[in-house]
Amino acid sequence: MSRKPSKGALPPALQARYREAVALHQSGHPARASALYAEVLAVRPRHFDSLHLRGVAALQLGDTERGIQWLQAAIKIDGSVGPAHFNLGNALLAAGQLEPALACFDRAVALKPDYAQAWSNRGNALLDLRRVSAALDSYDRALACKADYADAWYNRGNALLDLGRPADALASFDRALALDARHSQAWCNRGKALADLQTLVPAAESYQRALELRPGYPFLFGTWLHTRMKVCDWSGLTADTARLQQGIAAGEAIAPPFPVLALLDSPALQRQAAARYAQARYPRAAAPDAFPASAPAAPIKVAYYSADFREHATTHLLLEALESHSDARVQCYGFGFGPAAEDAASARLAAAFHRFIDVNTMTDQQVAALSRELGVDIAVDLKGYTRDSRPGLFAAGCAPVQVSYLGYPGTMATDYHDYLIADTVVVPPAQRGHYSEQLVYLPGCYQANDSRRAPAVEPVSRAALGLPERAFVFCCFNNSYKILPETFACWMRLLQAVEGSVLWLLEDSKDASARLCEAALGHGVEPQRLVFAPRVGAAEHLARHRAADLFLDTWPCNAHTTASDALWAGLPLLTVMGEAFAGRVAASLLHALGLPELIVTTEHAYEQRARALATDPAALASLRERLAEQRLSSPLFDGRAMARNLETAYAAMHQRRLSGLPPAALAVEADGSYRLLDAQAVADE
């Protein structure tokens, strides 16, 4: 907060009181200073400096409402003082009143054009308003006034990250750190820029430096650990995982929810982590305006919200279901907040939606207001806590019914996500208490799929893929962060047991590949028996599955879309079913396909089954034949059937809302009906 020296004549005794207050304030005693400012104001209620500094003290003491009131009162007395407008702007910014805050900063720089702090904080207001280019200009104005302003360089880096310019952002963070090497936020966001540039080892080092400077940095420990997992850096993992678990159980702000899924197979801990994160970052916004009434006979307005309406795993799963929604039952909207795309998936989406709206430059509150204006009945969150998600949209209230589906395999742990769409395998009824949402159980599998996807027609030889022609090929195309040391050790034992076999892995990064080769050598396996597949287009990726013999899943976080890819391509997949949603997805897919023998519950059983299949060509061939038949007849790969199931679920949710009833757990039946799962809900209805 900026303060202005005393001005205006006061009687000597009162002037002494005022000076005593300022001295106390400057020495770090805002509460005692405020009491003395009050004494001055009791005699001279229009004393500008006392009002101004009492407002500053209130803000320092966490009393934002009174701080704003006193600053506004001071400005009414004298509106020519730039720091007063600056301080009021900061208070309004902290209170989420972005447009009024911006107006205050505009006034401050109009009064003092070289006011570097005001230019920088003006940029922060613009950044929160999602006017990113204008924010960048404001930070540049701040730096033109004060080139050695570390916070302005840091803020500038944040704007460049939002603009998708991580290399430029990195340069700005480095400038900030050259000026202030102890700027923990700059170290943290430097890590984000490096991660966006896929230089993950330096990213983890940057996060670690931030943690050293600020050991309790909110949620950074989990991000640091997840970044190391992406490059298969397992050093100290046992102790770090124990620290993660202890921190979550103690209610610490230790990790975002997503990294927890890959390390802790506990729905209870996953809920605790998500709840702590939601409370800190995405609390429910002030009560929105009343939602417009819906006509019971009209199509239900269902809006899907995502950053991934392009060539992306979630979109590939959901496309056919979106295209198959019945116009008589559902009017389908898309709210996109990801990068603009012109590809085959986005073209299909444009035709599938009744209306698609790009909300990239809109604030959460503006998107929610638009959703309410359009009369959206059901808002479907397709992102959860994954990359580029915006839970704040749902905290602001996009619709009277809000649903989490497909993008995030776990609970959102909020009081504004009403439902979670699942099935009885990913969330057994006995585990419902670990989910804040009411569960909606779909028949078969919760996961949508697109039967219109086809692998590339050109056959691919093993030689062209870098694989031995006659060896048994184990494969796993899961992301590297899902591979734990225990899983990898099991895979190495399989390679040793099955002569000449190889393990075909997705090449996430050169660093991960190098560490995995080093780990293989440590297990007595030649690194050459690990083959790495580069990332390729969707059709080519599906086609190359034909070159593998058996997909080995990871645990406690399974293959999800990756599992669907393998099974759709006709490749048998072996999974360990865990406790939490993220560790039960592959089992759900296999149950839906009628292949329960590919589901085990222990590492030992997994290893034994994999070895048996690798050494029994007839048994494996029989599995392949069954998979080939059942994938074409199973509802799992029928997006049209999924659309009908979703519509039944939406109709049930909507009807409860129209009847004035709270959300309730329900199960959609294969015949298109549904039933309530709780006796009280049945009685209410």
XYZ file of C-alpha atoms in Angstrom:
685
model
C 0.000 0.000 0.000
C 1.261 3.468 -0.843
C 1.026 6.194 1.793
C 1.139 9.948 1.400
C 2.779 12.300 3.923
C 0.534 14.360 6.143
C -0.902 17.540 4.725
C -3.324 20.150 6.032
C -3.026 22.162 9.216
C -4.066 20.593 12.504
C -3.889 22.056 16.007
C -0.490 21.214 17.565
C -1.825 18.527 19.942
C -3.813 16.860 17.179
C -0.872 17.140 14.780
C 1.295 15.352 17.346
C -1.327 12.613 17.612
C -1.372 12.244 13.842
C 2.431 12.044 13.641
C 2.442 9.408 16.386
C -0.072 7.416 14.340
C 2.079 7.644 11.208
C 5.152 6.531 13.136
C 3.299 3.542 14.529
C 1.978 2.724 11.071
C 5.425 2.899 9.500
C 6.890 0.683 12.233
C 4.380 -2.075 11.498
C 1.541 -1.428 13.977
C -1.503 -0.657 11.799
C -4.082 -1.484 14.508
C -2.589 0.981 17.021
C -2.122 3.554 14.253
C -5.757 3.179 13.217
C -6.951 3.939 16.733
C -4.981 7.206 16.702
C -6.240 8.135 13.217
C -9.733 7.654 14.658
C -8.958 10.113 17.450
C -7.883 12.714 14.884
C -10.994 12.106 12.801
C -13.239 12.437 15.844
C -12.124 16.076 15.974
C -11.488 16.659 12.258
C -13.735 14.201 10.347
C -12.626 15.620 6.968
C -8.908 15.239 7.573
C -7.813 13.640 4.304
C -4.570 12.050 5.487
C -6.127 10.366 8.506
C -8.988 8.985 6.417
C -6.616 7.812 3.707
C -4.164 6.128 6.057
C -6.919 4.662 8.215
C -8.231 3.036 5.038
C -4.738 1.697 4.306
C -4.472 0.325 7.861
C -7.856 -1.378 7.576
C -6.753 -3.116 4.402
C -3.541 -4.261 6.065
C -5.644 -5.670 8.910
C -7.858 -7.598 6.475
C -10.917 -5.353 6.824
C -11.445 -4.757 3.126
C -14.981 -3.376 3.418
C -14.070 -0.605 5.853
C -10.818 0.053 4.033
C -12.732 0.725 0.835
C -15.236 2.957 2.640
C -12.555 5.112 4.259
C -10.529 5.424 1.060
C -13.618 6.447 -0.873
C -14.409 9.024 1.826
C -10.873 10.415 1.562
C -11.112 10.697 -2.225
C -14.404 12.606 -1.910
C -12.521 15.173 0.164
C -9.540 15.383 -2.198
C -9.534 13.492 -5.490
C -6.173 14.847 -6.637
C -3.964 12.410 -4.710
C -2.756 9.550 -6.886
C -1.789 7.153 -4.053
C -5.333 7.272 -2.671
C -6.731 6.106 -6.014
C -3.969 3.506 -6.204
C -4.741 2.130 -2.751
C -8.473 2.056 -3.456
C -7.755 0.245 -6.724
C -5.749 -2.391 -4.860
C -8.566 -2.886 -2.360
C -11.191 -3.203 -5.086
C -8.949 -5.597 -7.013
C -8.586 -7.806 -3.941
C -12.377 -7.733 -3.523
C -12.894 -8.878 -7.122
C -14.405 -5.560 -8.247
C -12.314 -5.454 -11.387
C -13.847 -2.664 -13.456
C -13.964 -0.187 -10.510
C -10.380 -1.153 -9.652
C -9.301 -0.466 -13.229
C -10.973 2.963 -13.090
C -9.000 3.782 -9.920
C -5.694 2.821 -11.509
C -6.599 4.851 -14.603
C -7.163 7.872 -12.374
C -3.904 7.268 -10.518
C -1.808 7.214 -13.701
C -3.709 10.196 -15.098
C -2.656 12.148 -12.003
C 0.888 10.746 -12.043
C 1.923 9.409 -15.474
C 5.194 7.939 -14.165
C 3.440 5.960 -11.393
C 5.054 2.566 -12.075
C 3.180 0.682 -9.332
C -0.171 1.930 -10.600
C 0.657 0.942 -14.183
C 1.661 -2.528 -12.988
C -1.437 -3.073 -10.861
C -3.577 -1.669 -13.657
C -2.132 -4.534 -15.706
C -3.184 -6.981 -12.987
C -6.768 -5.730 -13.177
C -6.739 -6.075 -16.958
C -5.262 -9.556 -16.683
C -8.051 -10.617 -14.327
C -10.518 -9.122 -16.827
C -8.872 -11.360 -19.473
C -7.776 -8.332 -21.516
C -4.342 -9.847 -21.788
C -2.828 -7.733 -24.578
C -3.908 -4.546 -22.819
C -2.410 -5.876 -19.566
C 0.909 -6.487 -21.324
C 0.897 -2.890 -22.580
C 0.289 -1.659 -19.037
C 3.215 -3.673 -17.665
C 5.424 -2.232 -20.400
C 4.361 1.266 -19.320
C 5.326 0.409 -15.746
C 8.752 -0.752 -16.898
C 9.211 2.360 -19.012
C 8.793 4.307 -15.762
C 10.952 1.976 -13.668
C 13.102 -0.508 -15.571
C 14.324 -2.241 -12.403
C 10.803 -3.030 -11.134
C 10.946 -6.777 -10.408
C 7.195 -7.187 -9.783
C 6.367 -5.588 -13.127
C 8.709 -8.008 -14.918
C 7.023 -10.867 -13.041
C 3.544 -9.627 -13.950
C 4.620 -9.184 -17.553
C 5.717 -12.823 -17.597
C 2.264 -13.889 -16.398
C 0.599 -12.004 -19.235
C 2.920 -13.619 -21.773
C 2.080 -17.054 -20.355
C -1.609 -16.294 -20.848
C -0.872 -15.241 -24.423
C 0.769 -18.606 -25.111
C 4.279 -17.128 -25.385
C 6.244 -19.163 -22.811
C 9.697 -18.335 -24.216
C 9.030 -14.608 -23.869
C 7.499 -15.205 -20.443
C 10.652 -17.028 -19.371
C 12.770 -14.031 -20.370
C 10.565 -11.735 -18.258
C 10.750 -14.033 -15.224
C 14.514 -14.171 -15.606
C 14.660 -10.357 -15.611
C 12.572 -10.295 -12.424
C 14.906 -12.786 -10.776
C 18.008 -10.890 -11.851
C 16.577 -7.965 -9.868
C 15.263 -10.040 -6.952
C 16.678 -13.541 -6.664
C 14.350 -14.300 -3.740
C 11.135 -13.641 -5.700
C 9.456 -16.995 -5.037
C 6.491 -16.292 -7.319
C 8.835 -15.569 -10.217
C 10.659 -18.863 -9.585
C 7.311 -20.669 -9.528
C 5.943 -19.166 -12.726
C 9.324 -19.510 -14.394
C 8.742 -23.212 -13.760
C 5.377 -22.961 -15.514
C 6.978 -21.311 -18.532
C 9.653 -24.003 -18.702
C 6.990 -26.706 -18.369
C 5.053 -25.152 -21.254
C 8.278 -25.286 -23.267
C 8.554 -29.007 -22.352
C 11.886 -28.440 -20.606
C 10.709 -30.306 -17.558
C 13.928 -30.906 -15.643
C 14.702 -27.162 -15.413
C 11.007 -26.591 -14.627
C 11.215 -28.902 -11.622
C 14.405 -27.166 -10.502
C 12.663 -23.793 -10.697
C 9.725 -25.075 -8.648
C 12.173 -26.492 -6.112
C 13.854 -23.100 -5.761
C 10.453 -21.503 -5.094
C 9.778 -24.127 -2.418
C 13.153 -23.509 -0.792
C 12.387 -19.799 -0.554
C 8.825 -20.400 0.595
C 8.398 -23.921 2.020
C 4.637 -23.583 2.386
C 4.076 -22.212 -1.129
C 0.391 -23.050 -1.734
C -0.116 -26.215 -3.778
C 3.370 -26.093 -5.310
C 4.741 -29.269 -3.713
C 2.299 -31.392 -5.695
C 3.093 -29.554 -8.938
C 6.828 -30.015 -8.345
C 6.358 -33.710 -7.651
C 4.111 -34.172 -10.705
C 6.667 -32.436 -12.939
C 9.369 -34.819 -11.724
C 7.053 -37.776 -12.386
C 6.687 -36.612 -15.987
C 10.404 -37.197 -16.494
C 10.391 -40.380 -14.358
C 12.570 -38.794 -11.693
C 11.813 -41.215 -8.859
C 14.552 -40.101 -6.452
C 13.096 -39.717 -2.978
C 9.641 -40.654 -4.250
C 8.685 -42.786 -1.243
C 9.376 -39.958 1.200
C 7.783 -37.360 -1.076
C 4.630 -39.441 -1.481
C 4.415 -39.872 2.286
C 4.814 -36.100 2.686
C 2.036 -35.553 0.157
C -0.292 -37.937 1.957
C 0.436 -36.420 5.377
C -0.069 -32.894 4.072
C -3.432 -33.690 2.515
C -4.624 -35.477 5.656
C -3.556 -32.465 7.747
C -5.525 -30.056 5.542
C -2.457 -28.356 4.078
C -2.503 -26.535 0.751
C 0.063 -28.984 -0.575
C -1.099 -30.093 -4.037
C -3.615 -29.377 -6.773
C -6.045 -32.295 -7.140
C -4.775 -33.711 -10.440
C -1.267 -34.821 -9.343
C -2.817 -36.683 -6.421
C -4.688 -39.049 -8.763
C -1.475 -40.600 -10.070
C 0.141 -41.171 -6.673
C -2.490 -41.886 -4.021
C -5.108 -44.564 -4.634
C -7.452 -43.187 -1.985
C -10.796 -41.590 -2.858
C -10.895 -40.100 0.646
C -7.532 -38.323 0.257
C -8.411 -37.263 -3.277
C -11.558 -35.616 -1.962
C -9.634 -33.857 0.813
C -7.080 -32.515 -1.661
C -9.778 -31.305 -4.064
C -11.808 -29.664 -1.294
C -8.779 -27.772 0.025
C -7.943 -26.568 -3.476
C -11.491 -25.536 -4.335
C -11.897 -23.603 -1.083
C -8.664 -21.699 -1.656
C -8.855 -21.045 -5.380
C -12.488 -21.347 -6.431
C -14.891 -20.505 -3.594
C -18.529 -20.137 -4.536
C -19.161 -16.654 -5.886
C -21.866 -14.355 -4.586
C -25.350 -15.679 -5.245
C -26.139 -15.145 -8.956
C -29.258 -13.552 -10.287
C -32.241 -15.878 -10.316
C -32.077 -18.461 -13.073
C -34.758 -18.029 -15.710
C -37.715 -20.376 -15.564
C -37.748 -23.319 -17.968
C -40.745 -24.631 -19.836
C -41.136 -28.332 -18.930
C -42.024 -29.312 -22.490
C -39.148 -27.444 -24.164
C -35.879 -29.149 -25.105
C -33.461 -29.034 -22.185
C -30.698 -26.521 -22.791
C -27.466 -28.385 -22.048
C -24.174 -26.541 -22.341
C -20.766 -28.198 -22.440
C -17.760 -26.159 -21.225
C -14.202 -27.032 -22.262
C -10.816 -25.782 -23.438
C -10.508 -28.852 -25.656
C -12.993 -28.400 -28.479
C -10.426 -29.436 -31.096
C -8.250 -32.484 -31.822
C -8.021 -33.647 -28.227
C -8.605 -36.856 -26.277
C -11.811 -35.695 -24.560
C -13.271 -34.392 -27.807
C -12.443 -37.651 -29.594
C -14.403 -39.552 -26.950
C -17.458 -37.287 -26.902
C -17.915 -36.301 -30.541
C -20.385 -38.944 -31.651
C -22.537 -38.496 -28.538
C -22.698 -34.739 -29.152
C -23.607 -35.303 -32.798
C -26.293 -37.790 -31.758
C -28.185 -35.664 -29.238
C -31.892 -35.543 -30.071
C -33.008 -32.003 -30.917
C -36.387 -32.824 -29.417
C -34.820 -33.640 -26.031
C -31.686 -31.512 -25.833
C -30.581 -28.195 -27.266
C -26.810 -28.420 -27.155
C -24.436 -25.464 -26.593
C -20.651 -25.349 -26.535
C -18.689 -22.813 -24.497
C -15.045 -22.918 -25.577
C -12.205 -21.290 -23.681
C -9.219 -22.960 -25.333
C -7.039 -22.027 -28.298
C -8.823 -21.476 -31.581
C -8.572 -24.464 -33.899
C -9.507 -25.354 -37.445
C -9.293 -29.121 -37.670
C -11.538 -32.083 -38.377
C -12.740 -32.349 -34.777
C -13.626 -28.670 -34.449
C -15.523 -28.824 -37.757
C -17.620 -31.755 -36.495
C -18.241 -29.907 -33.220
C -19.433 -26.794 -35.013
C -22.090 -28.886 -36.730
C -23.017 -30.740 -33.536
C -23.737 -27.710 -31.350
C -26.908 -25.683 -31.606
C -24.565 -22.783 -30.890
C -20.850 -22.561 -30.155
C -19.492 -19.583 -28.223
C -15.816 -18.684 -27.829
C -15.533 -17.268 -24.293
C -11.747 -17.076 -24.139
C -11.685 -13.339 -23.470
C -14.579 -13.339 -20.993
C -14.275 -13.492 -17.219
C -15.858 -16.312 -15.270
C -18.607 -13.960 -14.120
C -19.292 -12.819 -17.686
C -19.500 -16.408 -18.952
C -21.853 -17.357 -16.135
C -24.012 -14.305 -16.832
C -24.178 -15.201 -20.534
C -25.107 -18.780 -19.672
C -27.957 -17.546 -17.479
C -29.063 -15.090 -20.161
C -29.263 -17.946 -22.680
C -31.324 -19.967 -20.209
C -28.909 -22.879 -19.885
C -30.600 -25.564 -17.765
C -27.640 -27.911 -17.261
C -23.968 -26.912 -17.376
C -21.527 -29.780 -18.021
C -17.930 -29.308 -16.868
C -15.700 -31.338 -19.193
C -12.422 -30.169 -17.613
C -12.605 -30.540 -13.846
C -9.124 -29.855 -12.496
C -7.178 -30.721 -15.656
C -4.965 -28.384 -17.665
C -6.613 -25.103 -18.735
C -9.704 -25.814 -16.632
C -11.899 -22.999 -15.294
C -13.764 -24.194 -12.189
C -14.518 -20.537 -11.473
C -17.178 -20.667 -14.188
C -19.167 -23.099 -12.089
C -18.407 -21.255 -8.855
C -20.044 -18.238 -10.524
C -23.146 -20.298 -11.380
C -23.608 -21.065 -15.078
C -26.822 -23.040 -14.617
C -29.242 -24.236 -11.938
C -27.864 -27.772 -12.429
C -24.106 -28.271 -12.829
C -22.491 -31.579 -13.769
C -18.937 -32.943 -13.817
C -18.322 -35.394 -16.638
C -15.559 -37.181 -18.509
C -12.607 -34.792 -18.201
C -11.671 -35.322 -14.551
C -11.770 -38.816 -12.982
C -12.576 -37.839 -9.430
C -14.692 -35.612 -7.241
C -14.618 -31.845 -7.653
C -15.371 -31.567 -3.899
C -17.365 -28.344 -4.296
C -20.870 -27.361 -3.288
C -21.654 -26.086 -6.789
C -21.093 -29.259 -8.831
C -24.399 -31.059 -8.290
C -23.773 -34.320 -10.126
C -20.925 -36.561 -11.277
C -21.593 -38.949 -14.154
C -20.063 -42.363 -13.474
C -20.815 -46.084 -13.490
C -20.857 -48.718 -10.784
C -17.325 -49.883 -11.560
C -15.508 -46.532 -11.388
C -17.503 -45.511 -8.282
C -18.951 -48.510 -6.434
C -22.089 -47.494 -4.511
C -20.275 -48.157 -1.228
C -17.806 -45.370 -2.099
C -20.370 -42.657 -2.796
C -19.506 -40.933 0.474
C -16.105 -39.962 -0.942
C -17.770 -37.794 -3.608
C -19.344 -34.408 -2.932
C -21.583 -34.728 -5.984
C -24.671 -36.883 -6.337
C -23.712 -39.859 -8.489
C -25.452 -40.538 -11.787
C -24.789 -44.127 -12.840
C -24.925 -44.896 -16.555
C -25.490 -48.482 -17.752
C -22.304 -50.277 -18.769
C -19.509 -47.707 -18.838
C -19.651 -43.974 -18.118
C -17.108 -43.191 -20.842
C -18.369 -41.950 -24.193
C -16.686 -43.201 -27.359
C -16.837 -42.488 -31.060
C -17.558 -45.444 -33.349
C -16.790 -43.283 -36.384
C -13.092 -43.212 -35.604
C -11.074 -45.423 -37.884
C -7.356 -46.195 -37.727
C -5.168 -45.382 -40.685
C -5.784 -47.932 -43.433
C -2.146 -48.288 -44.422
C -0.584 -51.289 -42.661
C 2.498 -50.462 -40.599
C 5.283 -53.014 -40.329
C 7.027 -53.640 -37.050
C 10.322 -52.797 -38.680
C 9.029 -49.357 -39.658
C 8.089 -48.790 -36.032
C 11.484 -49.858 -34.716
C 10.148 -53.131 -33.309
C 11.603 -56.637 -33.753
C 9.510 -58.665 -36.186
C 9.150 -61.851 -34.122
C 9.448 -60.697 -30.513
C 6.552 -60.479 -28.069
C 5.665 -56.773 -27.785
C 4.375 -55.527 -24.453
C 3.239 -51.925 -24.767
C 2.011 -49.015 -22.693
C 1.137 -45.694 -24.289
C 0.195 -43.987 -21.025
C 1.814 -40.704 -20.094
C 5.095 -41.059 -18.219
C 3.812 -39.533 -14.982
C 1.568 -42.586 -14.514
C 4.556 -44.955 -14.375
C 5.587 -45.680 -10.799
C 8.815 -47.513 -9.854
C 6.839 -50.556 -8.676
C 5.033 -50.790 -12.010
C 8.259 -50.450 -13.957
C 9.969 -53.113 -11.820
C 7.125 -55.499 -12.641
C 7.542 -54.763 -16.346
C 11.259 -55.493 -16.128
C 10.571 -58.866 -14.510
C 8.248 -59.658 -17.403
C 10.922 -58.797 -19.955
C 13.332 -61.097 -18.143
C 10.732 -63.877 -18.017
C 9.645 -63.657 -21.670
C 12.683 -64.273 -23.831
C 13.330 -61.677 -26.524
C 10.320 -59.563 -25.560
C 10.345 -55.760 -25.733
C 8.444 -52.975 -23.999
C 7.001 -50.329 -26.307
C 6.405 -46.996 -24.554
C 5.186 -43.566 -25.533
C 8.058 -41.108 -25.775
C 6.843 -38.284 -23.557
C 10.255 -36.616 -23.416
C 13.902 -37.452 -24.023
C 14.561 -36.994 -20.301
C 11.902 -39.543 -19.359
C 13.177 -42.013 -21.949
C 16.759 -41.656 -20.720
C 15.738 -42.244 -17.092
C 13.662 -45.284 -18.029
C 16.588 -46.768 -19.925
C 18.807 -46.143 -16.915
C 16.225 -47.761 -14.644
C 16.017 -50.789 -16.956
C 19.770 -51.231 -16.713
C 19.447 -51.097 -12.940
C 17.038 -54.047 -13.154
C 19.456 -56.021 -15.312
C 17.556 -55.404 -18.560
C 19.278 -54.103 -21.676
C 17.974 -50.603 -22.479
C 17.610 -51.666 -26.126
C 14.585 -53.729 -25.072
C 12.730 -50.494 -24.434
C 11.337 -49.001 -27.659
C 9.921 -45.482 -27.647
C 7.057 -44.377 -29.882
C 6.933 -40.710 -30.876
C 3.660 -38.828 -30.699
C 1.777 -38.982 -34.009
C -1.681 -38.141 -35.330
C -4.748 -39.912 -33.956
C -5.372 -42.234 -36.915
C -1.718 -43.230 -37.200
C -1.548 -43.821 -33.458
C -4.590 -46.110 -33.556
C -3.127 -48.051 -36.472
C 0.184 -48.774 -34.787
C -1.530 -50.595 -31.923
C -1.799 -53.548 -34.316
C 1.941 -54.075 -33.981
C 1.707 -54.808 -30.239
C 0.642 -58.013 -28.499
C -0.508 -56.903 -25.040
C -1.125 -53.481 -23.461
C 0.159 -53.293 -19.872
C -1.797 -50.728 -17.869
C -0.428 -48.540 -15.090
C -1.694 -48.175 -11.528
C -2.944 -46.488 -9.375
C -3.860 -44.246 -12.317
C -5.058 -46.295 -15.275
C -5.205 -45.720 -18.976
C -8.395 -43.784 -19.796
C -8.692 -42.527 -23.378
C -5.505 -44.512 -23.976
C -7.329 -47.672 -22.927
C -10.216 -46.916 -25.288
C -7.721 -46.409 -28.108
C -6.089 -49.777 -27.485
C -9.364 -51.678 -27.200
C -10.913 -49.974 -30.233
C -7.789 -50.891 -32.203
C -8.230 -54.526 -31.101
C -5.312 -54.706 -28.639
C -6.002 -56.625 -25.391
C -5.292 -54.601 -22.254
C -4.419 -55.947 -18.805
C -5.231 -53.711 -15.820
C -4.957 -53.604 -12.049
C -8.200 -52.252 -10.607
C -7.598 -49.909 -7.687
C -9.810 -48.096 -5.185
C -10.279 -44.623 -6.666
C -12.077 -43.581 -9.870
C -8.812 -42.939 -11.774
C -7.664 -46.480 -10.982
C -10.860 -48.198 -12.139
C -11.497 -46.719 -15.599
C -9.819 -49.482 -17.597
C -11.714 -52.062 -15.534
C -14.963 -50.299 -16.421
C -14.125 -50.494 -20.129
C -13.216 -54.169 -19.903
C -16.380 -55.002 -17.956
C -18.435 -53.282 -20.637
C -16.681 -55.380 -23.286
C -17.226 -58.638 -21.400
C -13.515 -59.264 -20.788
C -13.282 -59.521 -16.976
C -10.337 -61.929 -17.133
C -8.156 -58.936 -18.096
C -8.913 -57.266 -14.746
C -6.863 -58.125 -11.657
C -6.617 -56.504 -8.245
C -2.997 -57.140 -7.207
C 0.427 -56.585 -8.687
C 1.244 -60.278 -8.279
C -1.849 -61.359 -10.223
C -1.055 -58.765 -12.905
C 2.460 -60.125 -13.377
C 1.263 -63.739 -13.448
C -1.502 -63.010 -15.961
C 0.779 -61.004 -18.239
C 3.391 -63.779 -18.221
C 0.750 -66.415 -18.936
C -0.660 -64.502 -21.896
C 2.787 -63.769 -23.290
C 3.671 -67.469 -23.262
C 0.335 -68.858 -24.464
C -0.255 -67.708 -28.055
C -3.543 -69.590 -28.330
C -5.052 -67.946 -25.240
C -3.977 -64.517 -26.417
C -5.341 -65.154 -29.918
C -8.674 -66.187 -28.405
C -8.803 -62.926 -26.428
C -8.073 -60.944 -29.561
C -10.891 -62.679 -31.416
C -13.385 -61.985 -28.636
C -12.282 -58.373 -28.442
C -12.621 -57.987 -32.218
C -16.197 -59.293 -32.076
C -17.360 -57.549 -28.929
C -15.950 -54.106 -29.623
C -18.264 -53.850 -32.642
C -21.382 -55.051 -30.808
C -20.810 -53.500 -27.389
C -22.590 -50.241 -26.414
C -19.152 -49.071 -25.214
C -18.261 -47.839 -28.683
C -21.732 -46.574 -29.591
C -21.896 -42.792 -29.234
C -25.570 -42.791 -30.213
C -26.452 -45.058 -27.287
C -24.403 -42.815 -24.996
C -26.364 -39.786 -26.195
C -29.634 -41.486 -25.217
C -28.239 -42.392 -21.777
C -27.040 -38.839 -21.179
C -30.382 -37.423 -22.268
C -32.198 -39.668 -19.792
C -29.830 -38.500 -17.050
C -30.287 -34.836 -18.001
C -34.077 -35.237 -18.062
C -34.041 -36.727 -14.553
C -31.829 -33.942 -13.200
C -33.937 -31.285 -14.896
C -37.224 -32.709 -13.677
C -36.027 -32.668 -10.080
C -35.057 -29.045 -10.442
C -38.444 -28.118 -11.966
C -40.142 -29.939 -9.095
C -38.180 -27.980 -6.526
C -36.297 -31.100 -5.384
C -32.590 -31.252 -4.529
C -30.092 -33.259 -6.588
C -30.252 -36.992 -5.859
C -28.287 -40.100 -6.816
C -29.844 -41.978 -9.711
C -29.195 -44.834 -12.084
C -30.021 -44.781 -15.792
C -31.253 -48.150 -17.057
C -30.412 -49.718 -20.405
C -34.071 -49.416 -21.488
C -33.986 -45.615 -21.194
C -35.677 -45.344 -17.806
C -34.045 -44.274 -14.560
C -34.446 -44.946 -10.866
C -33.542 -43.030 -7.725
C -31.056 -44.693 -5.408
C -32.029 -43.178 -2.060
C -35.270 -43.823 -0.210
C -35.642 -40.165 0.786
C -35.307 -38.982 -2.797
C -37.925 -41.505 -3.879
C -40.257 -40.278 -1.135
C -39.665 -36.654 -2.130
C -40.432 -37.359 -5.762
